[in-house]
Amino acid sequence: MPWKPSHPGEYPTLGYYVLDWWAEYLLSPDRPGQDDPFVATREQAELVLRFYRLDPVTGKRVVRRGVVCRPRGWGKSPLVAGFCLVEALGDVVFDGWDAQGRPVGRPWWTVRTPNVHVTATTDDQTEFTWRPLQQMISDHLIDDHPGLEPLGTFISTPYDGKIEQLTSSATSNKGGTPVFVSMDQTETWVPGKNGPAFHKMLLSNLTKTGGSCLETPNAYTPGDGSVAESTFNAWRAQVEGRALLDRGLLFDHREAPADTDLYDRDSLIEGLRVAYGDSSADPRGCVLHDPPCEPGWADLEDRVSRAWDADADEQQIRSDFLNQVTHSSDAWLSQPEWRARKSESTVVAGDVITLGFDGSRGRVRGKPDATALIACRVVDGHLFELGSGSVWEAPDVKSAWAGWVPPIPEIEAAIEDAFTRFQVAGFYADPAGGWDGHVARWEATYASRMVKVGRVVASRDKPFSWWMNRPGLVERAVQQLEGAVRNGDMTHDGSWALTRHVLNARRRLVKGKLSLWKESDASTRKIYAAIAAVLAWQ
């Protein structure tokens, strides 16, 4: 019988089987002398159901890559250890529907050798998963699975399978055939540790088997080039429709509110409750569910004490315990600062706005580029993208870079639409990069249509041209928007392209004056929308 939903929002999944299998066969780790079963929290169970989601027609697993990003001490290691064991031994390969239309599974060994890899960049990191994994194996599991033999450096499983540890130095595993791979602390998988290359090799190996993987990072630092950051960007491309596939990558990240005050106890406790979810030991229970789940194991008072240590580093505390993606040392603005200014404010036709434009003419020196048009509402300083999006970027797929050029008709239409729907009081555009002709044409077409608001008026010969190569003026413009963000004098619509470009921007001194640049000339991390926002604000 084919699968049919019994209520709205229901989807077929093997996750219920996995949760029951864990409770029957696995032990809770770090409890010497006790035989407590490993029972997932409600938050963890919701993740499992989504990870094992099936296509209702084909029964094929929807998720190939999963990410669960949570703070330290949330319980990622036992969770991923449970995934490793059920993938090696349980019925997680779709095998049709039962008489009630529910999915049933069969073990990997009916398809291929059930190899599982526990991976990280160092041996110490693999131990975070390996130690609880061994502790969770019960006598009942061994009895019911002849051939299962836990050893010191690997675990033999039935039908010649193996659960083993691998690190990024193990380049000889290019030909590996795992059915499941756990990837721990991928925020530390940076180029200097061979992390991205190791990650690509593991994904290639999984492609051969049709297997899946689960990353368990803490919050990453933008600009580090880590696997956690690149996976996040891949997920955003999937969500925004910039990827060729619209599913396959499950990204589960939750962090404390951006305005969490590290030095106010009540604010910090509430931020920790959000970040830790069901694992929070706060006596009021979790903040995720109604009614609240029972208190968990993560002592929030201990984390407050650590945050208030005299030698505590604020950025590390926010990353480790609030799970906030913060910033690199030379970042223009931090993620918490920018996210705190997000507003659901609605822009309506007739609002008085200014426009900022920064453009590229296509592929430059072997890397993709972008073009951006950002608006700012004059009355309250609300920055926003226009229409369905006014940031045009080269595709993330490298094969499409060479032929990409900004869609001039779309850009022209967006500008015309802005002048039609709104009252435009100012328009600054950087003419560099071959845009001077376009800017001149826009001046001829639209300058007379601008409205006068206070002292904002088109009175110059070239009212739209605003060159970003004038250090003194650029420094003032950058500092003014930066100050508005930090002082709470502006808001933004939270659009991901604008947010990503703002967080990509790096502080640089040009002739002793502050300016915004990419992290390096060869970087593919774009900042055009950030420059356009500076111009709109100016």
XYZ file of C-alpha atoms in Angstrom:
538
model
C 0.000 0.000 0.000
C 1.515 3.392 -0.960
C 2.058 5.995 1.730
C -0.662 8.556 2.432
C -0.559 11.341 5.045
C -2.975 11.010 7.945
C -2.772 14.689 8.930
C -1.399 17.945 7.429
C 2.355 18.289 7.668
C 2.997 14.571 8.092
C 5.708 12.962 5.992
C 7.028 9.392 5.761
C 10.174 8.741 7.781
C 12.200 5.879 9.193
C 12.969 8.123 12.169
C 10.394 6.505 14.453
C 12.091 3.149 13.902
C 15.501 4.705 14.685
C 14.261 6.239 17.945
C 12.767 2.914 19.074
C 15.972 1.098 18.066
C 18.084 3.465 20.156
C 15.874 3.013 23.209
C 15.966 -0.786 22.854
C 19.648 -1.367 22.137
C 21.732 1.614 23.306
C 22.799 2.816 26.748
C 23.137 6.379 27.950
C 26.870 7.209 28.076
C 28.791 8.609 31.053
C 26.713 6.669 33.575
C 29.046 3.989 35.017
C 27.318 0.963 36.479
C 23.904 1.983 35.158
C 21.911 0.485 32.317
C 19.734 3.463 31.448
C 18.538 3.326 27.838
C 19.520 6.072 25.427
C 16.331 8.066 24.902
C 16.442 11.122 22.645
C 15.016 14.405 23.856
C 12.053 15.776 21.950
C 14.350 18.266 20.220
C 16.707 15.473 19.149
C 13.802 13.256 18.089
C 12.481 16.005 15.796
C 15.901 16.138 14.138
C 15.938 12.334 13.678
C 12.511 12.355 12.029
C 13.675 14.970 9.526
C 17.012 13.277 8.863
C 15.299 10.003 7.933
C 12.540 11.629 5.905
C 11.510 9.699 2.764
C 10.145 10.762 -0.585
C 6.442 9.774 -0.418
C 6.515 8.414 -3.978
C 9.882 6.688 -4.353
C 10.692 6.041 -0.700
C 14.212 7.352 -1.293
C 15.909 9.154 1.588
C 15.473 12.919 1.119
C 18.453 14.020 3.225
C 21.967 13.174 2.053
C 23.789 15.641 4.287
C 22.736 16.782 7.733
C 24.099 19.452 10.055
C 23.223 19.962 13.695
C 24.943 23.060 15.077
C 24.556 23.501 18.824
C 26.635 24.861 21.746
C 29.185 22.853 23.665
C 27.609 20.391 26.082
C 24.276 20.192 24.240
C 24.703 16.450 23.581
C 25.912 16.238 19.995
C 28.455 13.465 20.630
C 26.061 10.807 22.019
C 23.518 11.768 19.370
C 25.905 11.254 16.459
C 27.209 8.048 18.083
C 23.631 6.767 17.966
C 23.477 7.604 14.251
C 26.718 5.690 13.639
C 25.470 2.542 15.364
C 22.021 2.431 13.773
C 23.479 3.050 10.314
C 25.904 0.149 10.803
C 23.378 -2.277 12.284
C 19.782 -1.088 11.920
C 17.123 -1.200 9.197
C 17.686 2.243 7.675
C 17.508 1.377 3.960
C 13.982 1.807 2.553
C 12.316 -1.515 1.708
C 8.764 -0.613 0.799
C 5.512 0.100 2.624
C 3.637 -2.182 5.007
C -0.088 -2.957 4.881
C -0.891 0.317 6.659
C 1.225 2.368 4.243
C 4.048 2.897 6.739
C 7.669 2.684 5.569
C 9.786 -0.312 6.483
C 13.528 -0.706 6.198
C 16.283 -3.257 5.824
C 19.941 -3.110 6.945
C 22.780 -1.802 4.837
C 24.394 -5.240 4.666
C 21.636 -6.345 2.284
C 22.959 -3.740 -0.180
C 26.686 -3.393 0.528
C 29.286 -3.725 3.291
C 28.115 -1.502 6.173
C 31.218 0.635 6.813
C 30.868 3.726 9.023
C 33.512 6.430 9.474
C 33.894 8.666 12.531
C 35.890 11.623 11.248
C 37.564 14.831 12.417
C 40.797 16.686 11.740
C 42.631 15.174 14.741
C 42.569 11.953 16.762
C 41.546 13.932 19.856
C 38.465 15.207 18.067
C 37.321 11.774 16.900
C 37.450 10.670 20.542
C 34.549 12.994 21.352
C 32.284 10.646 19.386
C 34.273 7.427 19.747
C 34.236 7.269 23.551
C 30.434 7.568 24.006
C 29.910 5.292 20.999
C 31.692 2.437 22.754
C 29.919 3.143 26.039
C 26.507 2.985 24.385
C 26.872 -0.583 23.074
C 24.767 -2.854 25.282
C 25.047 -6.612 25.812
C 21.595 -6.888 24.233
C 22.924 -5.227 21.072
C 25.867 -7.659 20.916
C 23.630 -10.666 21.534
C 21.214 -9.708 18.772
C 23.916 -8.897 16.218
C 26.378 -11.800 15.911
C 29.694 -10.538 14.620
C 29.535 -7.231 16.475
C 32.827 -6.899 18.334
C 33.934 -3.617 19.948
C 37.723 -3.271 19.834
C 40.037 -0.499 20.912
C 40.619 1.244 17.581
C 37.655 -0.026 15.566
C 34.401 -1.949 15.880
C 33.754 -5.020 13.751
C 30.167 -5.328 12.592
C 28.323 -8.217 10.924
C 28.942 -8.982 7.255
C 32.537 -7.676 7.260
C 31.509 -4.155 8.180
C 33.546 -1.826 10.330
C 33.106 1.374 12.359
C 36.428 3.190 12.421
C 38.028 6.563 13.074
C 39.557 8.702 10.317
C 41.294 12.069 10.395
C 42.137 14.596 7.688
C 45.665 13.237 7.494
C 44.306 9.895 6.248
C 44.466 10.789 2.546
C 44.834 7.111 1.699
C 41.082 6.686 2.300
C 40.183 8.290 -1.007
C 38.734 4.975 -2.149
C 36.666 4.377 0.999
C 33.100 3.118 0.748
C 31.230 4.302 3.867
C 27.464 4.215 4.162
C 27.539 6.861 6.892
C 30.090 9.455 8.009
C 30.032 11.564 11.145
C 31.971 14.841 10.874
C 32.718 16.449 14.217
C 33.623 20.087 14.919
C 33.664 21.098 11.264
C 34.106 24.734 12.326
C 37.768 23.697 12.840
C 38.065 21.964 9.450
C 40.007 24.827 7.873
C 42.409 24.808 4.895
C 45.461 24.755 7.157
C 44.300 21.398 8.566
C 43.347 19.963 5.158
C 39.727 20.199 6.280
C 37.970 21.261 3.039
C 39.902 18.730 0.917
C 39.147 15.964 3.438
C 35.470 16.946 3.398
C 35.276 16.782 -0.394
C 36.902 13.341 -0.369
C 34.368 12.046 2.173
C 31.441 13.390 0.173
C 32.804 11.736 -2.959
C 33.094 8.420 -1.115
C 29.475 8.718 0.087
C 28.305 9.440 -3.437
C 29.595 6.043 -4.510
C 27.524 4.224 -1.896
C 24.428 6.403 -1.708
C 25.186 7.006 1.963
C 24.684 10.034 4.176
C 26.638 12.164 6.628
C 26.045 14.312 9.687
C 28.138 17.329 10.640
C 28.175 18.455 14.269
C 29.893 21.841 14.434
C 29.805 24.614 16.969
C 29.246 28.122 15.629
C 31.827 28.981 12.982
C 33.811 32.178 12.490
C 33.030 33.880 9.149
C 36.070 34.154 6.930
C 37.938 31.162 8.359
C 37.138 29.115 5.265
C 35.939 26.222 7.420
C 33.788 23.330 6.250
C 31.034 24.486 8.627
C 30.967 27.864 6.890
C 30.980 26.408 3.371
C 28.190 23.970 4.297
C 26.134 26.836 5.689
C 26.619 28.768 2.458
C 25.606 25.682 0.452
C 22.431 25.425 2.510
C 21.620 29.100 1.933
C 22.126 28.582 -1.801
C 19.669 25.671 -1.606
C 17.095 27.743 0.290
C 17.426 30.727 -2.041
C 17.196 28.643 -5.202
C 20.792 29.352 -6.250
C 21.668 25.647 -6.071
C 20.778 23.136 -8.766
C 18.932 21.000 -6.200
C 16.316 22.327 -3.798
C 16.762 19.669 -1.127
C 19.214 17.106 0.196
C 20.952 19.266 2.811
C 19.348 19.528 6.259
C 20.765 22.424 8.304
C 19.650 22.678 11.939
C 21.212 25.668 13.698
C 19.834 27.585 16.664
C 21.545 30.338 18.611
C 20.800 32.789 21.397
C 19.013 36.033 20.478
C 21.345 38.629 19.001
C 20.647 41.113 21.800
C 21.723 38.694 24.555
C 23.726 40.786 27.050
C 26.712 38.807 28.255
C 26.982 40.950 31.394
C 23.341 40.926 32.451
C 22.541 37.688 34.253
C 18.856 37.464 33.327
C 19.576 38.203 29.655
C 22.429 35.694 29.568
C 20.361 32.945 31.212
C 17.540 33.458 28.714
C 20.013 33.390 25.814
C 21.494 30.140 27.133
C 18.022 28.612 27.503
C 17.335 29.292 23.832
C 20.700 27.951 22.654
C 20.583 24.773 24.784
C 16.907 23.989 24.224
C 15.843 20.649 25.705
C 19.290 20.044 27.217
C 19.025 23.137 29.450
C 18.966 22.294 33.145
C 16.996 25.438 33.972
C 14.297 24.417 36.494
C 11.611 26.065 34.332
C 12.222 23.472 31.619
C 12.871 24.109 27.944
C 11.763 27.150 25.926
C 11.064 25.153 22.753
C 7.874 23.310 23.566
C 4.539 23.960 25.211
C 4.247 22.535 27.782
C 7.991 22.752 28.496
C 10.097 19.597 28.498
C 11.670 18.559 31.785
C 15.046 20.152 32.670
C 18.033 18.565 30.936
C 21.686 18.194 31.891
C 23.403 21.440 30.807
C 24.000 23.558 33.933
C 23.484 27.159 32.834
C 24.920 28.636 36.033
C 28.267 27.016 35.225
C 28.242 28.727 31.849
C 27.405 32.096 33.408
C 30.375 31.662 35.726
C 32.668 30.898 32.801
C 31.371 33.897 30.847
C 32.154 36.145 33.798
C 35.681 34.855 34.376
C 38.188 37.701 34.232
C 40.080 36.026 31.376
C 36.999 35.058 29.335
C 37.019 36.000 25.649
C 33.595 37.375 24.659
C 33.737 36.103 21.105
C 34.609 32.587 22.243
C 31.884 32.593 24.911
C 29.306 33.636 22.320
C 30.501 30.941 19.938
C 30.915 28.097 22.462
C 27.878 28.623 24.694
C 25.443 30.929 22.886
C 26.155 29.225 19.537
C 26.348 32.633 17.877
C 28.190 32.994 14.605
C 30.345 35.979 15.499
C 33.061 37.504 13.344
C 36.667 37.394 12.295
C 39.142 39.765 13.901
C 39.016 42.229 10.977
C 35.271 41.991 10.301
C 33.478 45.264 9.678
C 30.427 44.234 11.721
C 29.709 41.160 13.836
C 26.811 38.822 13.245
C 25.128 39.617 16.618
C 25.405 43.357 15.941
C 23.848 43.043 12.504
C 21.170 40.515 13.462
C 20.061 42.697 16.373
C 18.999 45.342 13.834
C 16.725 43.016 11.855
C 13.150 44.301 11.667
C 9.869 43.011 10.269
C 8.923 46.569 9.324
C 6.834 46.721 6.147
C 7.822 49.008 3.305
C 4.852 50.514 1.454
C 4.431 52.328 -1.842
C 5.027 56.043 -1.525
C 7.684 55.779 1.191
C 10.535 58.246 0.796
C 13.733 56.294 0.120
C 17.306 56.598 -1.054
C 19.098 54.102 -3.302
C 22.649 52.749 -3.324
C 24.216 50.832 -6.201
C 27.493 48.948 -6.610
C 28.111 46.811 -9.658
C 30.371 44.315 -11.335
C 30.524 43.603 -15.024
C 30.947 39.844 -14.643
C 33.745 37.396 -14.032
C 36.878 39.128 -12.781
C 40.271 37.436 -12.554
C 38.810 33.942 -12.393
C 36.262 34.562 -9.655
C 32.497 35.219 -9.714
C 31.057 38.600 -8.807
C 27.812 40.409 -8.050
C 25.802 43.589 -8.481
C 23.536 45.137 -5.849
C 20.828 47.795 -5.535
C 19.858 48.538 -1.921
C 17.214 50.974 -0.655
C 16.977 52.919 2.607
C 13.756 54.412 3.967
C 14.514 57.979 4.995
C 12.136 58.314 7.942
C 13.704 55.526 10.022
C 16.838 54.304 8.219
C 15.417 50.894 7.251
C 17.652 49.167 4.672
C 16.016 46.666 2.348
C 16.229 44.833 -0.936
C 13.767 45.853 -3.621
C 10.992 43.584 -4.865
C 11.847 39.904 -4.986
C 15.533 40.692 -4.520
C 17.937 43.258 -5.923
C 21.262 41.508 -5.432
C 22.387 39.716 -8.588
C 25.168 37.177 -8.043
C 27.129 34.822 -10.224
C 25.994 31.209 -9.659
C 27.839 29.212 -7.032
C 28.421 26.477 -9.605
C 31.902 27.091 -11.012
C 31.016 25.882 -14.492
C 28.599 28.816 -14.797
C 31.041 31.523 -13.718
C 32.642 32.230 -17.062
C 29.485 33.245 -18.866
C 27.888 35.238 -16.052
C 27.187 38.942 -16.531
C 24.820 41.093 -14.489
C 21.299 41.065 -15.972
C 21.104 44.656 -17.221
C 17.383 44.503 -18.161
C 16.522 43.275 -14.630
C 18.644 46.006 -13.053
C 17.064 48.679 -15.248
C 13.602 47.338 -14.385
C 14.389 47.383 -10.645
C 15.498 51.019 -10.819
C 12.418 52.013 -12.806
C 10.208 50.152 -10.346
C 11.860 51.928 -7.401
C 11.206 55.371 -8.913
C 7.633 54.353 -9.753
C 6.636 52.833 -6.395
C 8.543 55.117 -4.044
C 9.549 58.739 -3.651
C 13.296 58.638 -4.292
C 15.172 61.424 -2.507
C 18.687 60.336 -3.458
C 20.558 57.778 -5.541
C 24.293 57.136 -5.141
C 25.985 54.713 -7.544
C 29.672 53.835 -7.878
C 30.498 54.333 -11.589
C 33.695 52.262 -11.370
C 34.142 49.036 -13.297
C 32.554 50.286 -16.505
C 29.269 51.520 -15.037
C 29.870 55.217 -15.747
C 27.789 55.124 -18.933
C 24.882 53.457 -17.171
C 25.050 55.903 -14.259
C 25.061 58.857 -16.674
C 21.970 57.472 -18.392
C 20.202 56.979 -15.058
C 21.017 60.572 -14.135
C 19.517 61.813 -17.393
C 16.403 59.679 -16.931
C 15.665 59.910 -13.221
C 17.349 62.962 -11.665
C 14.386 65.176 -12.439
C 12.048 62.675 -10.755
C 13.759 62.834 -7.373
C 11.918 64.538 -4.523
C 13.380 67.116 -2.178
C 13.447 66.071 1.469
C 15.135 68.502 3.818
C 18.559 69.221 2.378
C 18.619 66.123 0.159
C 18.268 67.392 -3.396
C 19.736 66.596 -6.806
C 21.626 69.799 -7.477
C 25.010 68.630 -8.790
C 26.020 68.073 -12.394
C 26.413 64.354 -11.666
C 23.908 63.745 -8.868
C 24.131 59.930 -8.887
C 27.887 59.371 -9.258
C 29.636 58.524 -5.984
C 33.118 57.121 -6.474
C 34.266 54.613 -3.860
C 37.952 55.437 -4.453
C 37.963 58.643 -2.406
C 39.458 57.561 0.954
C 38.247 60.436 3.132
C 34.642 60.381 1.926
C 34.527 56.592 1.926
C 35.772 56.451 5.529
C 33.072 58.878 6.648
C 30.339 56.938 4.826
C 31.470 53.577 6.245
C 31.760 54.950 9.777
C 28.308 56.550 9.618
C 26.531 53.306 8.768
C 28.706 51.363 11.216
C 27.791 53.793 13.991
C 24.097 53.583 13.107
C 24.188 49.782 13.385
C 25.941 49.811 16.751
C 23.826 52.628 18.181
C 20.529 51.132 17.030
C 19.738 54.033 14.689
C 18.850 51.798 11.717
C 17.157 48.527 10.857
C 17.249 46.113 7.925
C 14.947 43.547 6.362
C 17.127 40.525 7.164
C 17.506 39.531 3.518
C 20.212 36.911 3.297
C 22.166 38.395 0.392
C 22.518 41.758 2.167
C 23.348 40.036 5.460
C 25.936 37.759 3.870
C 27.685 40.627 2.083
C 27.757 42.783 5.235
C 29.307 39.954 7.249
C 31.808 39.254 4.459
C 33.111 42.842 4.524
C 36.533 43.407 6.091
C 38.019 46.584 7.546
C 41.063 47.921 5.668
C 43.071 51.110 5.910
C 43.728 52.874 2.605
C 46.158 55.781 3.006
C 45.318 55.735 6.700
C 41.555 55.863 6.045
C 39.000 53.145 6.773
C 37.504 51.313 3.803
C 35.664 48.046 3.110
C 37.272 45.190 1.201
C 36.875 41.498 0.669
C 39.003 39.219 2.842
C 41.400 38.835 -0.104
C 41.485 39.860 -3.731
C 40.881 36.268 -4.854
C 38.011 35.635 -2.438
C 34.629 34.561 -3.792
C 32.854 36.053 -0.739
C 31.064 39.060 -2.146
C 30.494 42.471 -0.497
C 28.661 44.447 -3.214
C 25.413 44.691 -1.218
C 27.351 46.033 1.770
C 28.828 48.807 -0.389
C 25.377 49.547 -1.843
C 23.989 49.778 1.705
C 26.725 52.264 2.654
C 25.798 54.386 -0.378
C 22.061 54.192 0.350
C 22.691 55.243 3.955
C 25.021 58.040 2.871
